[in-house]
Every structure is written in structure tokens, then in C-alpha cells.
Short mmCIF file of C-alpha atoms in Angstrom, two decimals:
data_model
loop_
_atom_site.label_atom_id
_atom_site.label_comp_id
_atom_site.label_asym_id
_atom_site.label_seq_id
_atom_site.Cartn_x
_atom_site.Cartn_y
_atom_site.Cartn_z
CA UNK A 1 10.77 -42.60 -0.11
CA UNK A 2 11.67 -41.82 -3.71
CA UNK A 3 12.95 -38.59 -5.02
CA UNK A 4 9.31 -37.38 -6.45
CA UNK A 5 7.73 -38.12 -2.96
CA UNK A 6 11.03 -36.16 -1.50
CA UNK A 7 11.15 -33.04 -3.84
CA UNK A 8 6.91 -32.91 -3.29
CA UNK A 9 7.40 -32.93 0.68
CA UNK A 10 9.88 -30.26 0.26
CA UNK A 11 7.50 -27.98 -1.49
CA UNK A 12 4.92 -28.72 0.76
CA UNK A 13 7.46 -27.70 3.77
CA UNK A 14 8.12 -24.44 1.76
CA UNK A 15 4.61 -23.52 1.33
CA UNK A 16 3.69 -24.40 4.77
CA UNK A 17 6.74 -22.38 6.72
CA UNK A 18 6.03 -19.51 4.11
CA UNK A 19 2.51 -19.19 5.10
CA UNK A 20 3.78 -19.46 8.85
CA UNK A 21 6.01 -16.14 8.33
CA UNK A 22 3.15 -14.27 6.83
CA UNK A 23 0.84 -15.45 9.39
CA UNK A 24 3.18 -14.51 12.22
CA UNK A 25 3.65 -10.81 10.26
CA UNK A 26 0.10 -10.09 10.15
CA UNK A 27 -1.71 -11.56 12.91
CA UNK A 28 -1.19 -8.46 15.13
CA UNK A 29 -3.08 -6.36 12.35
CA UNK A 30 -5.87 -9.38 12.39
CA UNK A 31 -9.29 -8.28 13.70
CA UNK A 32 -8.35 -10.52 16.71
CA UNK A 33 -5.68 -7.77 18.11
CA UNK A 34 -7.29 -4.50 16.64
CA UNK A 35 -10.50 -3.40 17.76
CA UNK A 36 -10.73 -0.51 15.32
CA UNK A 37 -8.86 0.12 12.08
CA UNK A 38 -6.06 2.57 11.56
CA UNK A 39 -7.05 6.21 10.28
CA UNK A 40 -6.37 5.52 6.49
CA UNK A 41 -7.56 1.67 6.37
CA UNK A 42 -11.00 3.10 8.09
CA UNK A 43 -11.29 5.06 5.08
CA UNK A 44 -10.58 2.40 2.66
CA UNK A 45 -13.02 0.25 4.30
CA UNK A 46 -15.85 2.63 4.97
CA UNK A 47 -15.34 3.34 0.94
CA UNK A 48 -15.24 -0.36 0.54
CA UNK A 49 -18.49 -0.80 2.81
CA UNK A 50 -20.28 2.13 0.58
CA UNK A 51 -19.29 0.57 -2.60
CA UNK A 52 -21.32 -2.62 -2.05
CA UNK A 53 -24.58 -0.43 -1.15
CA UNK A 54 -23.89 1.30 -4.74
CA UNK A 55 -21.85 4.19 -4.21
CA UNK A 56 -18.82 5.35 -6.68
CA UNK A 57 -15.62 6.60 -4.98
CA UNK A 58 -14.94 10.13 -5.92
CA UNK A 59 -18.17 11.17 -6.54
CA UNK A 60 -20.06 10.01 -3.11
CA UNK A 61 -16.90 9.59 -1.54
CA UNK A 62 -13.58 11.82 -1.56
CA UNK A 63 -10.50 10.23 -1.11
CA UNK A 64 -7.24 11.13 -3.05
CA UNK A 65 -5.99 7.11 -3.53
CA UNK A 66 -6.42 5.68 -6.88
CA UNK A 67 -9.01 2.94 -6.71
CA UNK A 68 -7.88 -0.50 -6.63
CA UNK A 69 -7.63 -0.65 -2.49
CA UNK A 70 -11.88 0.62 -2.49
CA UNK A 71 -13.03 -3.02 -4.32
CA UNK A 72 -10.50 -5.02 -2.70
CA UNK A 73 -11.90 -3.67 0.87
CA UNK A 74 -15.16 -4.23 -1.01
CA UNK A 75 -14.37 -7.67 -1.81
CA UNK A 76 -13.20 -8.78 1.72
CA UNK A 77 -16.01 -7.02 3.31
CA UNK A 78 -18.44 -8.93 0.89
CA UNK A 79 -16.65 -12.11 1.94
CA UNK A 80 -17.51 -11.44 5.92
CA UNK A 81 -20.23 -8.74 5.97
CA UNK A 82 -19.98 -8.14 10.05
CA UNK A 83 -16.31 -8.23 10.25
CA UNK A 84 -12.92 -7.56 8.83
CA UNK A 85 -11.86 -11.05 8.85
CA UNK A 86 -12.78 -11.05 4.75
CA UNK A 87 -10.05 -8.05 4.42
CA UNK A 88 -7.77 -9.40 6.37
CA UNK A 89 -7.78 -13.05 4.82
CA UNK A 90 -7.71 -11.03 1.56
CA UNK A 91 -4.13 -9.59 3.07
CA UNK A 92 -3.19 -12.75 3.95
CA UNK A 93 -3.44 -14.47 0.58
CA UNK A 94 -1.50 -11.24 -0.97
CA UNK A 95 1.23 -11.29 1.04
CA UNK A 96 1.50 -15.04 0.65
CA UNK A 97 1.34 -14.78 -3.22
CA UNK A 98 4.14 -12.18 -2.90
CA UNK A 99 6.50 -14.10 -0.79
CA UNK A 100 5.60 -17.28 -3.17
CA UNK A 101 6.64 -15.12 -6.42
CA UNK A 102 9.84 -13.65 -5.05
CA UNK A 103 10.83 -16.96 -3.09
CA UNK A 104 10.48 -18.90 -6.51
CA UNK A 105 12.61 -16.04 -8.33
CA UNK A 106 15.10 -15.55 -5.74
CA UNK A 107 15.57 -19.88 -5.63
CA UNK A 108 16.15 -19.87 -9.80
CA UNK A 109 18.26 -16.25 -9.37
CA UNK A 110 20.62 -17.08 -6.30
CA UNK A 111 19.95 -20.67 -5.26
CA UNK A 112 18.43 -21.61 -1.88
CA UNK A 113 20.09 -20.48 0.87
CA UNK A 114 19.87 -16.72 -0.05
CA UNK A 115 16.47 -17.28 -1.24
CA UNK A 116 15.24 -18.20 2.62
CA UNK A 117 17.45 -15.66 4.11
CA UNK A 118 16.47 -12.59 1.96
CA UNK A 119 12.79 -13.73 1.73
CA UNK A 120 13.27 -13.36 5.87
CA UNK A 121 14.70 -10.09 5.58
CA UNK A 122 12.21 -8.46 3.63
CA UNK A 123 9.04 -10.02 5.06
CA UNK A 124 10.74 -8.85 8.84
CA UNK A 125 10.88 -5.35 7.53
CA UNK A 126 7.68 -5.29 6.20
CA UNK A 127 6.13 -5.81 9.93
CA UNK A 128 8.05 -2.63 10.97
CA UNK A 129 6.28 -0.46 7.95
CA UNK A 130 2.67 -1.89 7.54
CA UNK A 131 1.01 0.15 10.86
CA UNK A 132 -2.02 -1.68 11.15
CA UNK A 133 -2.45 -2.82 7.48
CA UNK A 134 -4.77 -2.87 4.80
CA UNK A 135 -3.13 0.01 2.84
CA UNK A 136 -2.27 0.53 -0.51
CA UNK A 137 1.60 0.08 -0.29
CA UNK A 138 0.83 -3.13 1.13
CA UNK A 139 -1.71 -4.48 -1.54
CA UNK A 140 1.43 -2.98 -4.48
CA UNK A 141 3.64 -5.84 -3.14
CA UNK A 142 1.94 -9.00 -4.97
CA UNK A 143 1.86 -6.93 -8.09
CA UNK A 144 5.78 -5.72 -7.61
CA UNK A 145 7.13 -9.31 -7.50
CA UNK A 146 4.71 -10.45 -9.75
CA UNK A 147 6.34 -7.74 -12.27
CA UNK A 148 9.95 -8.92 -11.24
CA UNK A 149 8.94 -12.47 -11.89
CA UNK A 150 7.01 -12.29 -15.46
CA UNK A 151 9.72 -10.04 -16.49
CA UNK A 152 12.70 -12.59 -15.80
CA UNK A 153 10.39 -15.06 -18.00
CA UNK A 154 9.58 -12.72 -20.70
CA UNK A 155 13.51 -12.07 -20.87
CA UNK A 156 13.99 -15.93 -21.55
CA UNK A 157 12.45 -15.33 -24.69
CA UNK A 158 12.89 -14.59 -28.27
CA UNK A 159 9.80 -12.25 -27.88
CA UNK A 160 7.86 -11.01 -25.17
CA UNK A 161 4.47 -12.25 -26.27
CA UNK A 162 2.21 -12.70 -23.90
CA UNK A 163 4.65 -12.21 -21.14
CA UNK A 164 4.41 -8.23 -22.61
CA UNK A 165 0.65 -7.94 -22.24
CA UNK A 166 0.82 -9.68 -18.85
CA UNK A 167 3.35 -7.06 -17.89
CA UNK A 168 1.73 -4.16 -19.11
CA UNK A 169 -1.45 -5.36 -17.24
CA UNK A 170 0.21 -5.68 -13.78
CA UNK A 171 1.63 -2.63 -14.40
CA UNK A 172 -1.89 -0.86 -14.88
CA UNK A 173 -3.40 -2.08 -11.59
CA UNK A 174 0.19 -1.36 -9.99
CA UNK A 175 -0.69 1.92 -11.13
CA UNK A 176 -4.09 2.55 -10.02
CA UNK A 177 -3.26 0.86 -6.47
CA UNK A 178 -0.63 3.35 -5.80
CA UNK A 179 0.19 5.84 -8.39
CA UNK A 180 4.34 6.02 -7.30
CA UNK A 181 4.89 2.29 -6.72
CA UNK A 182 5.07 2.11 -10.60
CA UNK A 183 9.06 2.43 -10.39
CA UNK A 184 9.82 -1.18 -11.51
CA UNK A 185 7.12 -0.65 -14.83
CA UNK A 186 9.35 2.44 -15.76
CA UNK A 187 12.37 0.23 -15.52
CA UNK A 188 11.42 -2.35 -17.68
CA UNK A 189 10.32 0.25 -20.23
CA UNK A 190 13.81 2.07 -20.02
CA UNK A 191 15.50 -1.59 -19.63
CA UNK A 192 13.84 -2.46 -22.98
CA UNK A 193 14.86 0.53 -25.32
CA UNK A 194 18.65 0.38 -24.11
CA UNK A 195 18.94 -3.26 -24.40
CA UNK A 196 17.09 -3.12 -27.92
CA UNK A 197 18.84 -0.27 -29.69
CA UNK A 198 22.35 -1.34 -27.85
CA UNK A 199 21.48 -4.81 -29.88
CA UNK A 200 20.01 -2.93 -32.57
CA UNK A 201 17.15 -5.32 -32.11
CA UNK A 202 14.62 -2.25 -33.17
CA UNK A 203 11.63 -4.68 -34.40
CA UNK A 204 11.78 -6.49 -31.17
CA UNK A 205 11.73 -3.45 -29.54
CA UNK A 206 8.49 -2.14 -31.31
CA UNK A 207 7.05 -5.73 -30.48
CA UNK A 208 7.77 -6.03 -26.84
CA UNK A 209 6.45 -2.31 -26.02
CA UNK A 210 3.35 -2.72 -28.39
CA UNK A 211 2.87 -5.65 -26.05
CA UNK A 212 3.45 -4.22 -22.90
CA UNK A 213 1.41 -0.96 -23.71
CA UNK A 214 -1.53 -3.11 -25.21
CA UNK A 215 -1.68 -5.12 -21.81
CA UNK A 216 -1.42 -1.74 -19.61
CA UNK A 217 -4.08 0.09 -21.79
CA UNK A 218 -6.81 -2.66 -21.77
CA UNK A 219 -6.64 -2.55 -18.04
CA UNK A 220 -6.81 1.38 -17.56
CA UNK A 221 -9.49 1.48 -20.19
CA UNK A 222 -11.70 -0.82 -18.20
CA UNK A 223 -11.08 1.37 -15.31
CA UNK A 224 -11.26 4.63 -16.89
CA UNK A 225 -14.16 3.60 -18.63
CA UNK A 226 -16.32 2.35 -15.45
CA UNK A 227 -16.00 5.29 -13.36
CA UNK A 228 -16.48 7.17 -17.20
CA UNK A 229 -20.04 5.16 -17.57
CA UNK A 230 -20.72 6.28 -13.70
CA UNK A 231 -20.39 9.68 -14.65
CA UNK A 232 -17.22 9.77 -11.73
CA UNK A 233 -14.55 10.59 -13.82
CA UNK A 234 -14.36 14.25 -13.43
CA UNK A 235 -14.24 13.85 -9.65
CA UNK A 236 -11.89 10.35 -10.26
CA UNK A 237 -9.31 12.97 -12.47
CA UNK A 238 -9.65 15.93 -9.90
CA UNK A 239 -9.39 13.90 -6.47
CA UNK A 240 -6.93 11.44 -7.32
CA UNK A 241 -4.50 13.21 -9.25
CA UNK A 242 -5.12 16.71 -9.53
CA UNK A 243 -4.89 16.92 -5.72
CA UNK A 244 -2.18 14.46 -5.12
CA UNK A 245 0.38 16.74 -7.68
CA UNK A 246 -0.67 19.61 -5.11
CA UNK A 247 -0.07 17.65 -2.40
CA UNK A 248 3.16 16.09 -3.32
CA UNK A 249 3.89 20.24 -4.12
CA UNK A 250 3.70 21.03 -0.82
CA UNK A 251 7.33 19.86 0.03
CA UNK A 252 10.57 20.97 -1.00
CA UNK A 253 13.76 18.64 -1.62
CA UNK A 254 14.76 19.01 1.90
CA UNK A 255 11.70 17.51 3.05
CA UNK A 256 12.05 14.71 0.61
CA UNK A 257 15.38 13.77 1.86
CA UNK A 258 14.22 13.62 4.87
CA UNK A 259 11.18 11.70 4.69
CA UNK A 260 13.66 8.87 2.94
CA UNK A 261 16.17 9.09 5.58
CA UNK A 262 13.76 8.00 8.01
CA UNK A 263 11.99 5.40 6.00
CA UNK A 264 15.29 4.20 4.85
CA UNK A 265 16.08 3.85 8.73
CA UNK A 266 13.03 1.81 9.09
CA UNK A 267 14.76 -0.53 6.80
CA UNK A 268 17.75 -1.00 8.32
CA UNK A 269 16.07 -2.57 11.58
CA UNK A 270 17.14 -6.54 10.59
CA UNK A 271 19.55 -5.25 7.72
CA UNK A 272 17.71 -4.89 4.63
CA UNK A 273 18.39 -1.67 3.70
CA UNK A 274 22.10 -2.28 4.49
CA UNK A 275 22.37 -5.81 2.60
CA UNK A 276 20.31 -4.19 -0.55
CA UNK A 277 22.90 -1.30 -1.63
CA UNK A 278 25.78 -3.40 -0.79
CA UNK A 279 24.10 -6.05 -3.02
CA UNK A 280 23.55 -3.25 -5.81
CA UNK A 281 26.88 -2.21 -5.56
CA UNK A 282 28.27 -5.67 -6.22
CA UNK A 283 25.81 -6.22 -8.76
CA UNK A 284 26.76 -3.00 -10.41
CA UNK A 285 30.50 -3.77 -10.47
CA UNK A 286 30.56 -7.57 -11.35
CA UNK A 287 27.66 -6.33 -14.56
CA UNK A 288 30.44 -3.73 -15.77
CA UNK A 289 33.32 -5.92 -15.13
CA UNK A 290 32.99 -9.21 -14.39
CA UNK A 291 29.51 -10.03 -15.46
CA UNK A 292 30.65 -13.69 -16.80
CA UNK A 293 30.52 -14.58 -13.07
CA UNK A 294 26.77 -14.04 -13.23
CA UNK A 295 24.47 -16.52 -14.89
CA UNK A 296 23.50 -15.33 -18.10
CA UNK A 297 19.89 -15.70 -17.43
CA UNK A 298 20.26 -13.65 -14.79
CA UNK A 299 22.36 -10.54 -15.89
CA UNK A 300 19.00 -8.90 -17.75
CA UNK A 301 17.20 -9.05 -15.02
CA UNK A 302 19.53 -7.32 -12.88
CA UNK A 303 20.15 -4.93 -14.88
CA UNK A 304 16.80 -3.86 -15.31
CA UNK A 305 17.13 -4.34 -11.41
CA UNK A 306 19.86 -1.94 -11.34
CA UNK A 307 17.71 0.75 -12.82
CA UNK A 308 14.49 0.07 -10.53
CA UNK A 309 16.13 0.65 -7.42
CA UNK A 310 17.21 4.53 -7.55
CA UNK A 311 13.61 5.10 -8.93
CA UNK A 312 12.09 3.43 -6.29
CA UNK A 313 13.80 5.96 -4.08
CA UNK A 314 12.80 9.13 -6.18
CA UNK A 315 9.00 7.63 -6.34
CA UNK A 316 8.83 6.84 -2.49
CA UNK A 317 10.57 10.37 -1.58
CA UNK A 318 7.93 12.23 -4.18
CA UNK A 319 5.13 13.09 -1.48
CA UNK A 320 8.14 14.44 0.97
CA UNK A 321 6.09 13.04 4.40
CA UNK A 322 8.05 10.42 6.28
CA UNK A 323 5.05 8.07 6.21
CA UNK A 324 6.55 4.80 7.16
CA UNK A 325 4.03 2.85 4.74
CA UNK A 326 5.18 4.55 2.07
CA UNK A 327 8.50 2.40 2.11
CA UNK A 328 6.88 -0.74 1.76
CA UNK A 329 7.38 -0.19 -2.07
CA UNK A 330 11.41 -0.56 -1.53
CA UNK A 331 11.31 -4.20 -0.43
CA UNK A 332 10.65 -6.48 -3.34
CA UNK A 333 13.54 -4.10 -4.99
CA UNK A 334 15.78 -4.21 -1.78
CA UNK A 335 14.92 -7.86 -1.38
CA UNK A 336 16.62 -8.38 -4.81
CA UNK A 337 19.44 -6.90 -4.18
CA UNK A 338 19.87 -8.33 -0.79
CA UNK A 339 19.49 -11.86 -1.96
CA UNK A 340 22.48 -11.20 -4.87
CA UNK A 341 24.58 -9.70 -1.86
CA UNK A 342 23.41 -13.11 -0.27
CA UNK A 343 24.48 -15.10 -3.17
CA UNK A 344 27.66 -13.50 -3.48
CA UNK A 345 28.75 -14.79 0.02
CA UNK A 346 27.74 -17.80 -0.78
CA UNK A 347 29.69 -18.40 -4.07
CA UNK A 348 33.05 -16.65 -2.69
CA UNK A 349 32.96 -18.26 0.88
CA UNK A 350 31.16 -21.07 0.95
CA UNK A 351 31.58 -22.48 -2.86
CA UNK A 352 33.68 -25.58 -1.46
CA UNK A 353 32.14 -26.83 1.57
CA UNK A 354 29.19 -29.33 1.89
CA UNK A 355 25.59 -28.29 2.12
CA UNK A 356 24.96 -29.02 5.45
CA UNK A 357 27.53 -26.41 6.28
CA UNK A 358 25.79 -24.02 3.88
CA UNK A 359 22.51 -25.15 5.50
CA UNK A 360 23.96 -24.37 8.77
CA UNK A 361 24.47 -21.08 8.22
CA UNK A 362 21.67 -20.13 7.12
CA UNK A 363 19.82 -21.42 9.80
CA UNK A 364 21.97 -19.64 12.38
CA UNK A 365 21.30 -16.40 10.51
CA UNK A 366 17.87 -16.53 10.32
CA UNK A 367 17.91 -17.35 13.92
CA UNK A 368 19.86 -14.13 14.46
CA UNK A 369 17.48 -12.64 12.23
CA UNK A 370 14.36 -13.69 14.03
CA UNK A 371 16.02 -13.03 17.20
CA UNK A 372 15.89 -9.11 16.26
CA UNK A 373 12.63 -9.22 15.12
CA UNK A 374 10.92 -10.99 17.77
CA UNK A 375 12.79 -8.58 20.05
CA UNK A 376 10.35 -5.53 18.67
CA UNK A 377 7.39 -7.49 17.83
CA UNK A 378 5.64 -8.13 21.25
CA UNK A 379 6.08 -3.98 21.36
CA UNK A 380 5.14 -3.10 18.05
CA UNK A 381 1.88 -5.17 18.16
CA UNK A 382 0.78 -3.57 21.18
CA UNK A 383 0.89 -0.36 19.91
CA UNK A 384 -1.67 -1.63 17.37
CA UNK A 385 -4.33 -2.02 20.29
CA UNK A 386 -6.81 0.40 20.32
CA UNK A 387 -7.90 1.79 23.48
CA UNK A 388 -11.53 0.41 25.29
CA UNK A 389 -12.21 5.10 24.89
CA UNK A 390 -12.28 4.22 21.24
CA UNK A 391 -14.79 1.29 21.17
CA UNK A 392 -17.12 3.67 23.45
CA UNK A 393 -17.96 6.09 21.30
CA UNK A 394 -18.65 3.46 18.64
CA UNK A 395 -20.65 2.21 20.95
CA UNK A 396 -22.39 5.30 21.93
CA UNK A 397 -22.93 6.30 18.48
CA UNK A 398 -24.70 2.82 17.59
CA UNK A 399 -26.90 3.51 20.79
CA UNK A 400 -28.03 6.83 20.09
CA UNK A 401 -28.41 6.89 16.29
CA UNK A 402 -30.69 4.16 13.98
CA UNK A 403 -28.95 2.55 10.92
CA UNK A 404 -30.31 4.97 8.55
CA UNK A 405 -29.09 8.49 10.31
CA UNK A 406 -25.92 10.31 8.96
CA UNK A 407 -23.47 10.65 11.38
CA UNK A 408 -20.85 12.95 10.92
CA UNK A 409 -17.39 12.37 12.22
CA UNK A 410 -15.49 15.87 12.55
CA UNK A 411 -11.92 15.76 11.39
CA UNK A 412 -10.08 12.47 9.88
CA UNK A 413 -11.97 10.09 12.15
CA UNK A 414 -13.69 7.83 8.98
CA UNK A 415 -12.70 4.32 10.80
CA UNK A 416 -15.75 5.17 13.68
CA UNK A 417 -18.09 5.63 10.49
CA UNK A 418 -17.41 2.33 9.23
CA UNK A 419 -17.09 0.44 12.67
CA UNK A 420 -20.41 2.12 13.69
CA UNK A 421 -21.83 1.33 9.95
CA UNK A 422 -23.14 4.92 9.83
CA UNK A 423 -22.86 6.89 6.57
CA UNK A 424 -21.48 10.46 6.61
CA UNK A 425 -23.73 13.29 5.45
CA UNK A 426 -21.00 14.07 3.00
CA UNK A 427 -18.70 13.12 0.51
CA UNK A 428 -16.09 14.93 2.67
CA UNK A 429 -15.76 11.74 5.08
CA UNK A 430 -12.56 13.44 6.61
CA UNK A 431 -11.92 17.08 6.23
CA UNK A 432 -8.71 17.72 5.31
CA UNK A 433 -9.41 18.38 1.76
CA UNK A 434 -10.83 21.55 3.21
CA UNK A 435 -7.70 22.86 5.35
CA UNK A 436 -5.57 23.20 2.21
CA UNK A 437 -5.83 25.79 -0.47
CA UNK A 438 -9.00 28.79 -1.16
CA UNK A 439 -11.68 25.64 -1.58
CA UNK A 440 -14.34 27.84 -1.42
CA UNK A 441 -16.91 25.47 -3.46
CA UNK A 442 -15.40 22.66 -1.43
CA UNK A 443 -16.24 24.04 1.99
CA UNK A 444 -19.68 25.13 0.69
CA UNK A 445 -20.69 22.04 -0.59
CA UNK A 446 -19.47 20.20 2.72
CA UNK A 447 -21.64 22.86 4.92
CA UNK A 448 -24.52 22.92 2.76
CA UNK A 449 -24.60 18.77 2.91
CA UNK A 450 -24.32 19.11 7.05
CA UNK A 451 -27.56 21.56 6.59
CA UNK A 452 -29.74 19.56 4.14
CA UNK A 453 -28.67 16.10 5.20
CA UNK A 454 -29.10 16.90 9.04
CA UNK A 455 -26.29 14.19 10.75
CA UNK A 456 -28.07 12.88 13.96
CA UNK A 457 -24.55 13.19 15.36
CA UNK A 458 -22.02 14.99 14.99
CA UNK A 459 -18.96 13.78 16.91
CA UNK A 460 -15.59 15.75 17.30
CA UNK A 461 -12.07 14.95 19.28
CA UNK A 462 -12.73 16.84 23.08
CA UNK A 463 -9.54 18.93 22.09
CA UNK A 464 -11.12 20.23 18.92
CA UNK A 465 -13.44 22.69 18.26
CA UNK A 466 -16.63 22.86 16.09
CA UNK A 467 -15.73 25.65 14.04
CA UNK A 468 -14.88 26.63 10.38
CA UNK A 469 -11.38 28.11 11.52
CA UNK A 470 -9.35 25.33 10.53
CA UNK A 471 -10.87 25.91 6.90
CA UNK A 472 -8.67 27.44 3.80
CA UNK A 473 -11.58 29.45 2.58
CA UNK A 474 -13.58 31.50 4.85
CA UNK A 475 -15.87 34.22 3.96
CA UNK A 476 -19.19 35.91 5.77
CA UNK A 477 -21.10 32.74 3.38
CA UNK A 478 -19.20 30.62 5.39
CA UNK A 479 -19.50 31.66 8.70
CA UNK A 480 -23.43 32.24 8.38
CA UNK A 481 -23.67 28.46 6.86
CA UNK A 482 -21.41 27.33 9.92
CA UNK A 483 -23.72 29.35 12.58
CA UNK A 484 -26.81 27.64 11.24
CA UNK A 485 -25.21 24.38 11.87
CA UNK A 486 -24.40 25.31 14.86
CA UNK A 487 -28.11 26.40 16.02
CA UNK A 488 -29.02 23.05 15.18
CA UNK A 489 -26.89 21.19 17.17
CA UNK A 490 -26.52 20.98 21.18
CA UNK A 491 -23.85 19.48 23.16
CA UNK A 492 -25.16 16.59 25.22
CA UNK A 493 -22.56 14.09 26.13
CA UNK A 494 -19.12 13.82 26.89
CA UNK A 495 -17.65 10.19 25.85
CA UNK A 496 -13.98 9.55 27.62
CA UNK A 497 -12.23 11.82 24.69
CA UNK A 498 -15.04 12.84 22.30
CA UNK A 499 -17.38 15.43 22.30
CA UNK A 500 -20.90 14.41 20.84
CA UNK A 501 -23.12 17.11 19.09
CA UNK A 502 -26.60 15.95 18.81
CA UNK A 503 -29.43 17.27 16.28
CA UNK A 504 -32.17 19.36 18.27
CA UNK A 505 -34.31 19.92 15.23
CA UNK A 506 -34.29 23.42 15.29
#
């Protein structure tokens, strides 16, 4: 077999093995395993479903995430209208492309063996954080790895040119997927400013930054312009930005440190966090004291990544909540420094031994990581299986309402609206924004929507109360509206852990 055929065979084997790893990570979150989407995923799926029917996020559906996730889910549901397979396929494609981008970059930076190990480290770690899948932070990973790869290529040019435009465009998509996932774009900006100032290349600084800004503004104008044309721009701003600012302000510095500590604890399961921090310290030391040990084409990239890691830690802690999926955004930069740390090991300890010894070491380490990973795999995968009672309430909703009936899920249970394919009577498809602050207008809007649209069913957990007591704002008018609603419904059915109130026509 000639060398060209051997190389092609090796590439095909790499692609197949990487795809197999991605499948292994995502199979527990596929429609084969999950009978019902998770709470957050349910909101995104419901919004994507309604987008396909002409609704506009923020205007007709209240949710505080940026818009990319809704339109990705709309695409997936368009691909398979009667199932979640289309959305899951998008997850597979997204994670596979991210894996390919990271793996090919790490091979160039650190060599084959560190690339294999660091890729396994971050993919195995992702499994512990996905929490059912179809999340904003999951889709952010492809944009983050793409930025790392494009930045590496851009720094090899005398001018960024179109690479700069692509960096800006990807950064904008990343921002409109998850606002606090933009540590890499911020680090790129800081690096370009510092590097060009140090080198006194002020003209290049202007050119590179202008190209990045151009790409970012083009994408931003398209997205903002779309919502402006649809009349949803004020709602977009109020929901996806103002609300998120207040949401983050609810927690203090202690909360942020505690959340960060809990998130990092999940990244220690297979050793990614430990390897990343060791690699970060090693890269910092070598760049300061022995930069000649690092390949020239890798120095600029590592300098930018050194800036990005602490910014990622700061960004991911802003919310002050130990929500495990938030920490998916750390995987790309952490995997960079895990790869660098592994390169140091191979370069220092294994430099003078045959390649087959390095291959054997890599195989043994990957198998060891795999054994740790698969020890948790079945247990965690089982936790994502939904109980039969949850399927039962979906069946009850379908059997006792028509497709054009409104159904109100009381609380934060939008997944059931989506699974039953029943439209909520209000844009507040879950009521969390009504619980915090003095939102008189929102509470009034919510209750008037119920009176106007007369949902056929109102469904709530058996331990919940059909009452206004949880609203952040209550007065006599709110109480009177709530009494009107109660007078129009009767509690006629209990379905396992649910109460179902049916419209009585009064």
C-alpha cells in the first residue's frame, strides 16, 4: 500500500473513531433514551416549534436566552417534525465538527498523541455536564473551537484578512448563542491590542481589529435587524439582556466562587481540570522564561489562550449558580492546556523513545480514562430516563384536548406543552419571571391572557398551589383576576403526580 493510500486510510480511521466517541457521549441523550426533554431543552424545543408556525421569540414566547438556540431547534424540528431525531442529529453534527476542529488543531500544536488524549479528556468531561443535551452551552462549543482554529491560522498571516472577518462573524454567533461564552473573542481582542502595541504594528492593529469588527457587525446587524423588522426588538432587549443583567445581580461574590468550585469539581472526574491548570502554569512559565522551547507558530496561540482561561472562569461564574451545564464553555480552553501539558510530558519524558512506545503509552492512558468514564456512564445515563408518570400526563393532555386548544402548564413545565404539541395561552410559557421583582405589568398580562384565551386544561404538580401567592407582585386587582380564573375551572382529575383543571365554561 503506497503512502497516499495509507494516509487516507488513517484519516478515515480518525474520522470514524472521533464520530464513535461523539455518539458514545450523546446516545444517552437521544430519543432512544429520553422519553421527554429536560426542562431547559423543552423551552427551546417549544420555541423552535412555534417559530415553525410563525411565532417570534420574545414577542410571543418569553425566554431569556439569546436567539440562536431557538432557530437551531426549529431547523432540527423541520428536519423531523414528528420526533426529536432532527435536533439530536444537529447535536451530533455540532459536537463532531467541534471535535474535528479541536483534534486537527491539537495535532498541529502538540502532535498526534497529546491530541488524542486531550480530545478524549474533553469529550468524556462533556458527558458529565450535558444534563440531557440540547443546551446553549453545548452548541457554543463548535463556535469556540472554530475560533481557536481560525485564530491559529490568522496569526500565521501578515494580515488577518478574511480570517479576521470570520473570527468576528463566529464571535457574533457565539454571543447570540450564549452571551457569557465570549471569553475567547475578548481574549483575541486583548491579545491583538497587546501584541501589535508591543511590536509597534499600529497599522496592522487597525486592519486586524477592523476586519474582526466587520464580521461581527454584519452578523449582529442581520440578527438585530430581523427582530427589528418583526417588531420584537424592545422585547428582545428587555428579555435577553435586561432580565439577564438583573438575574446575574441576584448573586454575590461568595455565590460566584461557590458555583465555580462546584462546576470545576465536575471537570475533575477524568482529570481535565487538573491537566488544564498544570498545562496553563507550564505554558505561562515557558513563555516567560524559555519560550524557545515552544514552536514559534504556537507561541501566539498559547499567549491568547493564557488570557482566555481566566476570562472563561470569570464569565462562567457570573450567574453565581452551580448549574452544571454552564461549565461546558470551559471545555475548549481547558482542552488546549491539557494538550499542552501532555505535550510537555511527551517532549520531556518520551522524546528519545520509539514511536510505538509513545503509542502504547497513549493507548494505556486512554483506556484508563475510558474505564473511569464508563464506570459512571450507565449510572448517569439512567438518571436521564424519564418516569412513566411523565409520559402519562402527556397522553392525558392529548386525549382530553384538541390540537387547537390552549393548555397552560403551571410552573416551569414547558416540555409538556412541546411534547403534547399544545400551545400555551400566554407568552409566559413558564412563570419564573413573574416570581421575582415587582412585575405588575407582567403578572397582569399573564392572568389576562388566561382569561382571554381560556386554556382547555391547566396542569400543575400535585404539591403546587393554583394561586397567586408566588408572584413577585400581588394586589387586589391581581387577586380579583385570579379569582375569576379559578371560577372558570374545576379540578376533575389527578394523574399520578399531577393535578389537572379543566375549563368549565363559566
